[in-house]
Short mmCIF file of C-alpha atoms and ligand atoms in Angstrom, two decimals:
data_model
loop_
_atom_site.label_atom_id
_atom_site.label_comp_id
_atom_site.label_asym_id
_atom_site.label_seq_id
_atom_site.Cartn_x
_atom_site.Cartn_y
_atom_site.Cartn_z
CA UNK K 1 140.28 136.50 -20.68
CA UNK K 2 140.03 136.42 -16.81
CA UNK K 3 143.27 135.01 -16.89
CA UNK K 4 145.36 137.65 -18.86
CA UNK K 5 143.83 139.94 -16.88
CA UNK K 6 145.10 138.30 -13.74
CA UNK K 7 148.26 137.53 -15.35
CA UNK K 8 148.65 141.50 -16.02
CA UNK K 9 147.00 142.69 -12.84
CA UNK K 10 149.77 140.63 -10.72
CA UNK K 11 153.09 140.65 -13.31
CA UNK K 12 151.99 144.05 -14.84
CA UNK K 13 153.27 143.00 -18.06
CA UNK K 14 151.42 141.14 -20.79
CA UNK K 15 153.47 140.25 -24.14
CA UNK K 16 152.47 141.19 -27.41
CA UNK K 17 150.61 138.28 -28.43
CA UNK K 18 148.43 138.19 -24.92
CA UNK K 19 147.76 141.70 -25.53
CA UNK K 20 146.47 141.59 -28.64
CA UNK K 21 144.29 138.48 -27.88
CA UNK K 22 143.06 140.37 -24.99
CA UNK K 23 142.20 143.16 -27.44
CA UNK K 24 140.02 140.78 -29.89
CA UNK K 25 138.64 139.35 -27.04
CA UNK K 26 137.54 141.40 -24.63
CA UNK K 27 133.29 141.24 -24.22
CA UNK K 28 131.58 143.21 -21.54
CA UNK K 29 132.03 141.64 -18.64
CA UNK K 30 135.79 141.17 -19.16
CA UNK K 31 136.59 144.71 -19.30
CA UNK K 32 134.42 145.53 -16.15
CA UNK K 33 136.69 143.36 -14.64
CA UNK K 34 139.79 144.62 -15.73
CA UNK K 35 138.37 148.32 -14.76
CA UNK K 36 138.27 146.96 -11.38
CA UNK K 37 141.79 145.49 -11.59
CA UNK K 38 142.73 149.46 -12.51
CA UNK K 39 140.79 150.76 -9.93
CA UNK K 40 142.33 147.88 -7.34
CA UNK K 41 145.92 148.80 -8.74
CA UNK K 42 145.39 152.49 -8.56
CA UNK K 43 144.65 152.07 -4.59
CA UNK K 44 147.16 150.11 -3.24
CA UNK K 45 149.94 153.22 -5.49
CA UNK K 46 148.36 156.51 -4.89
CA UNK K 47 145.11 155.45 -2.52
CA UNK K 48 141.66 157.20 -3.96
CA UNK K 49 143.16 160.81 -4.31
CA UNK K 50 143.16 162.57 -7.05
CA UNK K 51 145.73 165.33 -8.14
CA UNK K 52 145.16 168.43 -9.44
CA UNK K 53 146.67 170.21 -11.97
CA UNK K 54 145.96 174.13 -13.34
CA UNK K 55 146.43 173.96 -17.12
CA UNK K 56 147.75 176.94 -19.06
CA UNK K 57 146.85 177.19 -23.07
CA UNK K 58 149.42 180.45 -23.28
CA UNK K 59 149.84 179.71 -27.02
CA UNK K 60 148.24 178.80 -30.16
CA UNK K 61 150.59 179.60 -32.70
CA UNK K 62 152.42 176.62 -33.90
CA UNK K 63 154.93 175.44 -36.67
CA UNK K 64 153.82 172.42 -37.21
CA UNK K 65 150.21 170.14 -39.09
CA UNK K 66 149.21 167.71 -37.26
CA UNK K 67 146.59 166.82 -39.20
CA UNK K 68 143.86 166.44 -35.98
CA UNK K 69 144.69 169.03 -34.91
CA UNK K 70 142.79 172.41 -34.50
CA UNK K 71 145.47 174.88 -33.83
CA UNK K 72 147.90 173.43 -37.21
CA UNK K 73 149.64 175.85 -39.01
CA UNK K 74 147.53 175.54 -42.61
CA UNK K 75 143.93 176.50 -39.83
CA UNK K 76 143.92 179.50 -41.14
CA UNK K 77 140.54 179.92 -39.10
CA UNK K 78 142.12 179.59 -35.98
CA UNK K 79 142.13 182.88 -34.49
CA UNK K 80 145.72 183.16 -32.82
CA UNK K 81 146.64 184.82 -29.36
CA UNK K 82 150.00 184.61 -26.85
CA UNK K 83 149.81 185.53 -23.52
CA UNK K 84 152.50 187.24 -22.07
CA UNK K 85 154.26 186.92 -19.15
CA UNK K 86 152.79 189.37 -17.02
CA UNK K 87 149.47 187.47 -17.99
CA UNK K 88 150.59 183.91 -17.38
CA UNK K 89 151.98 185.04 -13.89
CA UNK K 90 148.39 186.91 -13.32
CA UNK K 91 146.94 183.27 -14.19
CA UNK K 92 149.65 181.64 -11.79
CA UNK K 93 148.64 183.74 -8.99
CA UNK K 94 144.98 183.01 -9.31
CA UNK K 95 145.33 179.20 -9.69
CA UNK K 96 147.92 179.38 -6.35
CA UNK K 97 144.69 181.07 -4.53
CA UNK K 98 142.49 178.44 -5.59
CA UNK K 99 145.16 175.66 -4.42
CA UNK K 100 146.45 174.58 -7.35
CA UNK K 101 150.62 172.93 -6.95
CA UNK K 102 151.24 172.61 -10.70
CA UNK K 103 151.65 174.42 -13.31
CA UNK K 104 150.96 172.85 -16.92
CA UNK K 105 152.48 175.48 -19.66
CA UNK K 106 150.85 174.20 -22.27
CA UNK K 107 150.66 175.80 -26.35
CA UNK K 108 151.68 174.94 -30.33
CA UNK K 109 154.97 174.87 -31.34
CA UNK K 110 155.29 178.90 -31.21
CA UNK K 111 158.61 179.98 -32.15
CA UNK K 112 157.95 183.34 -30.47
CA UNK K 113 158.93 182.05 -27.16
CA UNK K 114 162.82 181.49 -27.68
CA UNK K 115 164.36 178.97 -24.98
CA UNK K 116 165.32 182.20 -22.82
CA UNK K 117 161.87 183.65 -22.96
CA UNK K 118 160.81 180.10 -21.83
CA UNK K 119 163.47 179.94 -19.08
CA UNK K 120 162.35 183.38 -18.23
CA UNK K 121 158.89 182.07 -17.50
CA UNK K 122 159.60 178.86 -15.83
CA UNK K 123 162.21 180.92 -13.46
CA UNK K 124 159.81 183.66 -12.34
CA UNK K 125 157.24 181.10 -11.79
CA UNK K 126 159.75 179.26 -9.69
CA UNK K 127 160.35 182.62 -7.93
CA UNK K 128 156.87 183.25 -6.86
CA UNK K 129 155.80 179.70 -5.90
CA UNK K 130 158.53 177.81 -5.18
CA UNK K 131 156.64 174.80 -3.80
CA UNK K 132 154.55 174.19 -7.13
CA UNK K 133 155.69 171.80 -9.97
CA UNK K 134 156.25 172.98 -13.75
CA UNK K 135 154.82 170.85 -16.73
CA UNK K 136 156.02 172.17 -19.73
CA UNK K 137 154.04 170.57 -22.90
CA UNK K 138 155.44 172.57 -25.73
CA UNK K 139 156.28 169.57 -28.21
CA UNK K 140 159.37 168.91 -29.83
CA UNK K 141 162.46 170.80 -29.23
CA UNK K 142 166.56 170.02 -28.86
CA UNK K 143 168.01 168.11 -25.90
CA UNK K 144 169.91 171.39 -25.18
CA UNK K 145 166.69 173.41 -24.65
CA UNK K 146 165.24 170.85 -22.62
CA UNK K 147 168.51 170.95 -20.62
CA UNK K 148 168.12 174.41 -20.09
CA UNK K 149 164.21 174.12 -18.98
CA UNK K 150 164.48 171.91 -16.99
CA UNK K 151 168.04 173.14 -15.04
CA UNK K 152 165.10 177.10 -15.07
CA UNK K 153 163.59 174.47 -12.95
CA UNK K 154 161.39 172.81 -14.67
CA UNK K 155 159.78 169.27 -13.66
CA UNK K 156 157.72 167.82 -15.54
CA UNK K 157 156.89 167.64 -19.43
CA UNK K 158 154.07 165.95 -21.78
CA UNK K 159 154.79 165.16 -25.07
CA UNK K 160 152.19 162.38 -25.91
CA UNK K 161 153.99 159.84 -28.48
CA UNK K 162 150.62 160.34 -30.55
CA UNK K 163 151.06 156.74 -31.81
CA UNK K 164 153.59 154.19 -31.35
CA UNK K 165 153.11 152.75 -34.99
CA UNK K 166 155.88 154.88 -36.99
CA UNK K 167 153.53 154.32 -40.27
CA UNK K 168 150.28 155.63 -39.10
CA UNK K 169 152.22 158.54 -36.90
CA UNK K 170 154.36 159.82 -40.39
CA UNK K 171 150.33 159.97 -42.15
CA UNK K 172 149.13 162.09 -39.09
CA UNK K 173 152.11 164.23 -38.86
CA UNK K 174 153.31 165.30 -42.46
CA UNK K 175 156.76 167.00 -42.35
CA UNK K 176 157.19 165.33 -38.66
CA UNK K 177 159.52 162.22 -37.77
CA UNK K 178 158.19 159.79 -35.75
CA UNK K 179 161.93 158.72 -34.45
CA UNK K 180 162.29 162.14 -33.45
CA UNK K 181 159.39 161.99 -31.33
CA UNK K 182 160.35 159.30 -29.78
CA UNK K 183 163.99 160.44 -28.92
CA UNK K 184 162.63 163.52 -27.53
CA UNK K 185 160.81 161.28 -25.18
CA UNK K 186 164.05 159.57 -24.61
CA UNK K 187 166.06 162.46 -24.10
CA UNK K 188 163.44 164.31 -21.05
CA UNK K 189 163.87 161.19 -19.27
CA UNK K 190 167.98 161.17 -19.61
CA UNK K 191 167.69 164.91 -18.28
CA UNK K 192 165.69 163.85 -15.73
CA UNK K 193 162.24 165.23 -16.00
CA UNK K 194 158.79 163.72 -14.77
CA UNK K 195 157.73 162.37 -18.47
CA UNK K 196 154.45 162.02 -19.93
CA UNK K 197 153.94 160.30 -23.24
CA UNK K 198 150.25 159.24 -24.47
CA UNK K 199 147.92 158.33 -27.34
CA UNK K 200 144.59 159.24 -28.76
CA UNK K 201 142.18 156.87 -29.10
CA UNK K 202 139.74 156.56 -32.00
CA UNK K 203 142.37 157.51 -34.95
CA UNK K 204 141.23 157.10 -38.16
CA UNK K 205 143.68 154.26 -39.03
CA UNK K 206 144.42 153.25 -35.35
CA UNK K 207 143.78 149.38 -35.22
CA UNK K 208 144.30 146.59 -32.12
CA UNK K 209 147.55 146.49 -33.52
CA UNK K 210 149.07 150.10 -33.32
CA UNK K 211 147.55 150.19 -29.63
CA UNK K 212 149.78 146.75 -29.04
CA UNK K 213 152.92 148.95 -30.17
CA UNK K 214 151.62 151.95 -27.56
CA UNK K 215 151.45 149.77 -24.56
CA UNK K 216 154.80 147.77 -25.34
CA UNK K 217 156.63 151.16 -25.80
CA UNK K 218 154.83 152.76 -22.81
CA UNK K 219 156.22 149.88 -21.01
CA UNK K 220 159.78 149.85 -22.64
CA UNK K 221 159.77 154.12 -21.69
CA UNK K 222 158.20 153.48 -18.63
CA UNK K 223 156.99 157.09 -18.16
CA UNK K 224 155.86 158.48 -15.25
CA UNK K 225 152.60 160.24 -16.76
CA UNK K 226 150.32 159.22 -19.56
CA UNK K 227 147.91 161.32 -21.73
CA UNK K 228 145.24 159.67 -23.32
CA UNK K 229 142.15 160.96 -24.42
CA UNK K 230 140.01 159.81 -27.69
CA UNK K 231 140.11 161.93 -30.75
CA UNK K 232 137.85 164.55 -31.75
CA UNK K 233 137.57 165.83 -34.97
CA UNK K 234 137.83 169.39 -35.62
CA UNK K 235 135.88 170.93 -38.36
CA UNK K 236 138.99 173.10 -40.31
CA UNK K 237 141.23 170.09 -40.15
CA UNK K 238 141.33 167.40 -43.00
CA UNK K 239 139.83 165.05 -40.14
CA UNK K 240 136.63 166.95 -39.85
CA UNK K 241 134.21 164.57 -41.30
CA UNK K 242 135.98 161.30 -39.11
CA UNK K 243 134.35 159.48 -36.31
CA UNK K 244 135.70 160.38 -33.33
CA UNK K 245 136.89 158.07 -30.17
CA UNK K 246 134.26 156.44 -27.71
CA UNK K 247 134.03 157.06 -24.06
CA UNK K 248 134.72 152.95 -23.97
CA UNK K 249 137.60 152.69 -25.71
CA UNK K 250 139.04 155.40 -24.19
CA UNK K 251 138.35 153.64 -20.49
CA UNK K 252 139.81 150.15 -21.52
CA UNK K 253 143.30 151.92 -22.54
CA UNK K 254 143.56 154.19 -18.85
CA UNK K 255 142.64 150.57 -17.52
CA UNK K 256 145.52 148.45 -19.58
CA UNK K 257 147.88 151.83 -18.85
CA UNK K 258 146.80 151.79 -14.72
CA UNK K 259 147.96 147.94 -15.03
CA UNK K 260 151.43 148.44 -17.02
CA UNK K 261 152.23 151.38 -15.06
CA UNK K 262 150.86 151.32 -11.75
CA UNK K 263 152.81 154.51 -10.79
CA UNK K 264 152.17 156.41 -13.54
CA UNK K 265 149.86 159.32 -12.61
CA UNK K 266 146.88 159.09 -15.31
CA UNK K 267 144.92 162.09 -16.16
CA UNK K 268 141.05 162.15 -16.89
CA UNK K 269 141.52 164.10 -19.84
CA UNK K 270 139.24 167.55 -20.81
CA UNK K 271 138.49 165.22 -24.15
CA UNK K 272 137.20 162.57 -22.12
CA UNK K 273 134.84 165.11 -20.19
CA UNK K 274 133.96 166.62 -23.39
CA UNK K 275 132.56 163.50 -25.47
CA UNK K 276 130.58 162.20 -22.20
CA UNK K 277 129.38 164.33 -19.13
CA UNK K 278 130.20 161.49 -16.84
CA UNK K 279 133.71 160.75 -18.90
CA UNK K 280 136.18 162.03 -16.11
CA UNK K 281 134.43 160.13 -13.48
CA UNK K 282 134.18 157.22 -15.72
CA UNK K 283 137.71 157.52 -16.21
CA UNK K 284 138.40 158.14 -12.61
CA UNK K 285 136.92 154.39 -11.95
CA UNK K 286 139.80 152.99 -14.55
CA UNK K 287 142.38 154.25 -12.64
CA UNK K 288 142.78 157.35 -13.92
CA UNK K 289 144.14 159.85 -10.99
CA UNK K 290 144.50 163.26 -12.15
CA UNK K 291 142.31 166.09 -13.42
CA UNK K 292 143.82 169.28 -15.34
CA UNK K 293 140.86 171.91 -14.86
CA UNK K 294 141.86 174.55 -17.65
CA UNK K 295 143.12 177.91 -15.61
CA UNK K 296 143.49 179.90 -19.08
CA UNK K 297 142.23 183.45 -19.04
CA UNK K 298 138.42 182.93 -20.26
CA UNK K 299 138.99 185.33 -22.94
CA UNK K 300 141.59 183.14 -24.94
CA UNK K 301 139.97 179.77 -23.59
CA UNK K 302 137.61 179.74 -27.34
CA UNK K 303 140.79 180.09 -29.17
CA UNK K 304 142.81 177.12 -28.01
CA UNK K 305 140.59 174.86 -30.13
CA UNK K 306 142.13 172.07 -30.61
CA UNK K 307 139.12 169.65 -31.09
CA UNK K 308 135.32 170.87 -31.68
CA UNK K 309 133.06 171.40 -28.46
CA UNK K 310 135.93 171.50 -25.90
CA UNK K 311 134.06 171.81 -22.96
CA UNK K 312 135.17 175.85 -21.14
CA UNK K 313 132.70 176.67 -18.51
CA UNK K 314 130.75 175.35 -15.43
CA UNK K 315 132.96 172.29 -14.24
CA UNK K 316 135.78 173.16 -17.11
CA UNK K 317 137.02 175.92 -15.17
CA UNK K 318 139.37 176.01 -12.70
CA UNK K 319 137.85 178.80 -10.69
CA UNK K 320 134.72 176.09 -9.66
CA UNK K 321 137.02 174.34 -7.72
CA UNK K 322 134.71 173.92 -5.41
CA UNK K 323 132.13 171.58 -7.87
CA UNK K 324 135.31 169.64 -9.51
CA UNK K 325 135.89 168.91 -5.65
CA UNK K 326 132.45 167.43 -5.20
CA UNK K 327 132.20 165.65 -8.39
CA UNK K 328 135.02 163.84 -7.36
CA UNK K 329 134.22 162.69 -3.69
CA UNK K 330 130.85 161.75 -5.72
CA UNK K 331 132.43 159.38 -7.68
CA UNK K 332 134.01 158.06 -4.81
CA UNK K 333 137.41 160.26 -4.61
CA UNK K 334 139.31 162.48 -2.54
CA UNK K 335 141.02 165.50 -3.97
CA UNK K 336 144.55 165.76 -3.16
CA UNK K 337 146.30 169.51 -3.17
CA UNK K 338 149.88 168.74 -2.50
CA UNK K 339 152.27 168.16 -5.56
CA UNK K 340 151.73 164.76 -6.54
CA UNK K 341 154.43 163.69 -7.39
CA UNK K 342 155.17 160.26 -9.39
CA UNK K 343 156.10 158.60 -6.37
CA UNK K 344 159.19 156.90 -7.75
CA UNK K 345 161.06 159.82 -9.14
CA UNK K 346 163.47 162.49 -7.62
CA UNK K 347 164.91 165.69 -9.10
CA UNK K 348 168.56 165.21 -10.50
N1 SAH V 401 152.27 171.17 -29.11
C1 SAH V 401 152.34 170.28 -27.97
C2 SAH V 401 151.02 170.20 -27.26
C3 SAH V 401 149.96 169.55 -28.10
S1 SAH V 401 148.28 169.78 -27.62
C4 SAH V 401 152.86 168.94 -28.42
O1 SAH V 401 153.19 168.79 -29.59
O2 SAH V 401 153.01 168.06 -27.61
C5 SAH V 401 148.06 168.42 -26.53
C6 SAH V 401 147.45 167.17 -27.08
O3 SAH V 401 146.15 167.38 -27.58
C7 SAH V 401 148.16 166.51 -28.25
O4 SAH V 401 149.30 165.82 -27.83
C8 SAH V 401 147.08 165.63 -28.85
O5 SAH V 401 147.20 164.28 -28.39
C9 SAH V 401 145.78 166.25 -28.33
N2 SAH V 401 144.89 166.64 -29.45
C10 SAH V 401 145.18 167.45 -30.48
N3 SAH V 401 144.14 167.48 -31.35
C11 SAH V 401 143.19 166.66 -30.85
C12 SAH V 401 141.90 166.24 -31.31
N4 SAH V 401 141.39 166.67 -32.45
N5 SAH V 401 141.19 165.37 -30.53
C13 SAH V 401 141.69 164.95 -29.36
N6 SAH V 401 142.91 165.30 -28.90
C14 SAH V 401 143.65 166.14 -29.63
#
């Protein structure tokens, strides 16, 4: 094992077969050393700082029925709410006080906010802070709207892949096509955005297999963020009674995605902070490099449920920056307020 991890610690790149032997393989004391190859990678990219990034839920609406997911159309639990734009630019304003450089517009697919109320959002945010970064993560939509967000000045956008295997993504996603998906992803990088694609880990039906098929297309995309986080079920979905994803198996994928991408900015996911109080420092120490405190108004934070027991207060919000801060030079960190960039891309 200590020698596919070498192998992928120096080349980056593993093939199929090594990764899935690595994946059958792997005992203890092989995957603390390949979080230490992830932590070893991470410093000699981006040093020990971590970036920061202000998350906005501003919708919970959506089209679509994902069937993990809290906020699917057929919840009809889920108690919807849109903020409007006076009220994400009141939310804007409060994360640029507390430092934050990005902006991560984040809801369901919400059919409310047409591609000019979007532009309209992304170009007075522009307007008011020109030197923070837009993530838009607002799922699928056509290459021409991208265009246009992205030309409102848009620069970054998540839209996690789910699950590379097309067969366990079309039972996950009825009504949804996985090659869609995965042109979207294709087309935000032609346009020229800052991608982010992702998994969850701990799917019912996930295997050692389907996460061979994420980690060969993460490498084929080559994206310059990754979301992963394990699943969590969420009691009004047809998932509620699954198992959800360990705090392990959610380290050894940021540690295999650190060592096939070690540019990619890698966020310690809310998720991963909500199955295990230490789970964003754990994930820190795999090479994860970014936190997304949530900067939603606390009234509407309940409502974006998306998974039970999402963590909201104390350390969740964004206005303790000040105990996110030292949690992270705890753990050995150094919080970084400027952009941060993926360090090999430039706007088109
Ligand atoms: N509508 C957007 C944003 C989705 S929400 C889109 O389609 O991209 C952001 C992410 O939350 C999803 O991509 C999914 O990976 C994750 N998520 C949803 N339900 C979850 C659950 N039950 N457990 C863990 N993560 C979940």
């Amino acid at each position: 094992m200590r020698k596919l991890i070498n192998k992928l610690y120096k080349e980056n790149y593993i093939d199929e077969i090594e990764l899935l032997e690595l994946l059958y393989n792997l005992n203890e004391n092989d995957a603390t050393y390949l979080i230490e190859k992830a932590h070893e990678t991470m410093l000699k990219t981006y040093g020990n700082r971590v970036f920061m990034r202000g998350l906005i839920e501003f919708t919970n609406y959506c089209k679509r029925n994902c069937v993990y997911c809290g906020i699917r159309a057929a919840n009809k639990k889920a108690d919807r709410y849109r903020l409007s734009i006076d009220e994400i630019l009141e939310v804007c304003k409060e994360g640029d006080r507390l430092g934050y450089k990005t902006f991560v517009l984040q809801g369901g697919e919400d059919e409310f906010y047409t591609d000019d109320k979007i532009v309209e959002i992304i170009t007075e945010i522009k307007r008011k802070f020109p030197y923070s970064a837009v993530t838009l993560s607002i799922g699928e939509k056509s290459y021409d709207s991208y265009k246009k967000f992205y030309d409102a000045g848009a620069d970054r956008y998540l839209l996690r892949h789910e699950t590379a295997s097309k067969e366990l993504y079309e039972k996950l996603h009825p009504n949804a096509s996985f090659e869609n998906r995965i042109q979207c992803l294709w087309n935000l990088k032609e346009i020229g955005y800052q991608v982010g694609a992702g998994f969850m880990v701990g799917l019912p039906g996930q295997s050692n297999e389907t996460f061979v098929k994420d980690f060969m297309f993460l490498k084929e995309l080559e994206p310059e963020m990754v979301g992963i986080g394990p699943f969590i079920p969420h009691k009004d979905t047809p998932l509620a009674d699954k198992e959800r994803g360990t705090t392990y198996n959610t380290i050894i994928m940021l540690a295999l995605t650190r060592l096939f991408l070690p540019y990619v900015l890698l966020p310690a996911t809310t998720a991963l902070g909500t199955i295990d109080p230490l789970g964003r420092e754990k994930g820190l120490k795999a090479g994860a490099n970014v936190v997304m405190p949530n900067l939603s108004p606390v009234s509407v934070r309940e409502k974006y449920s998306l998974y039970d027991g999402k963590i909201c207060t104390g350390d969740e919000s964004a206005q303790c920056r000040k105990c996110i801060e030292n949690r992270i030079n705890k753990a050995g960190f150094v919080l970084d307020l400027s952009r941060g960039d993926n360090l090999n891309w430039k706007r088109k």
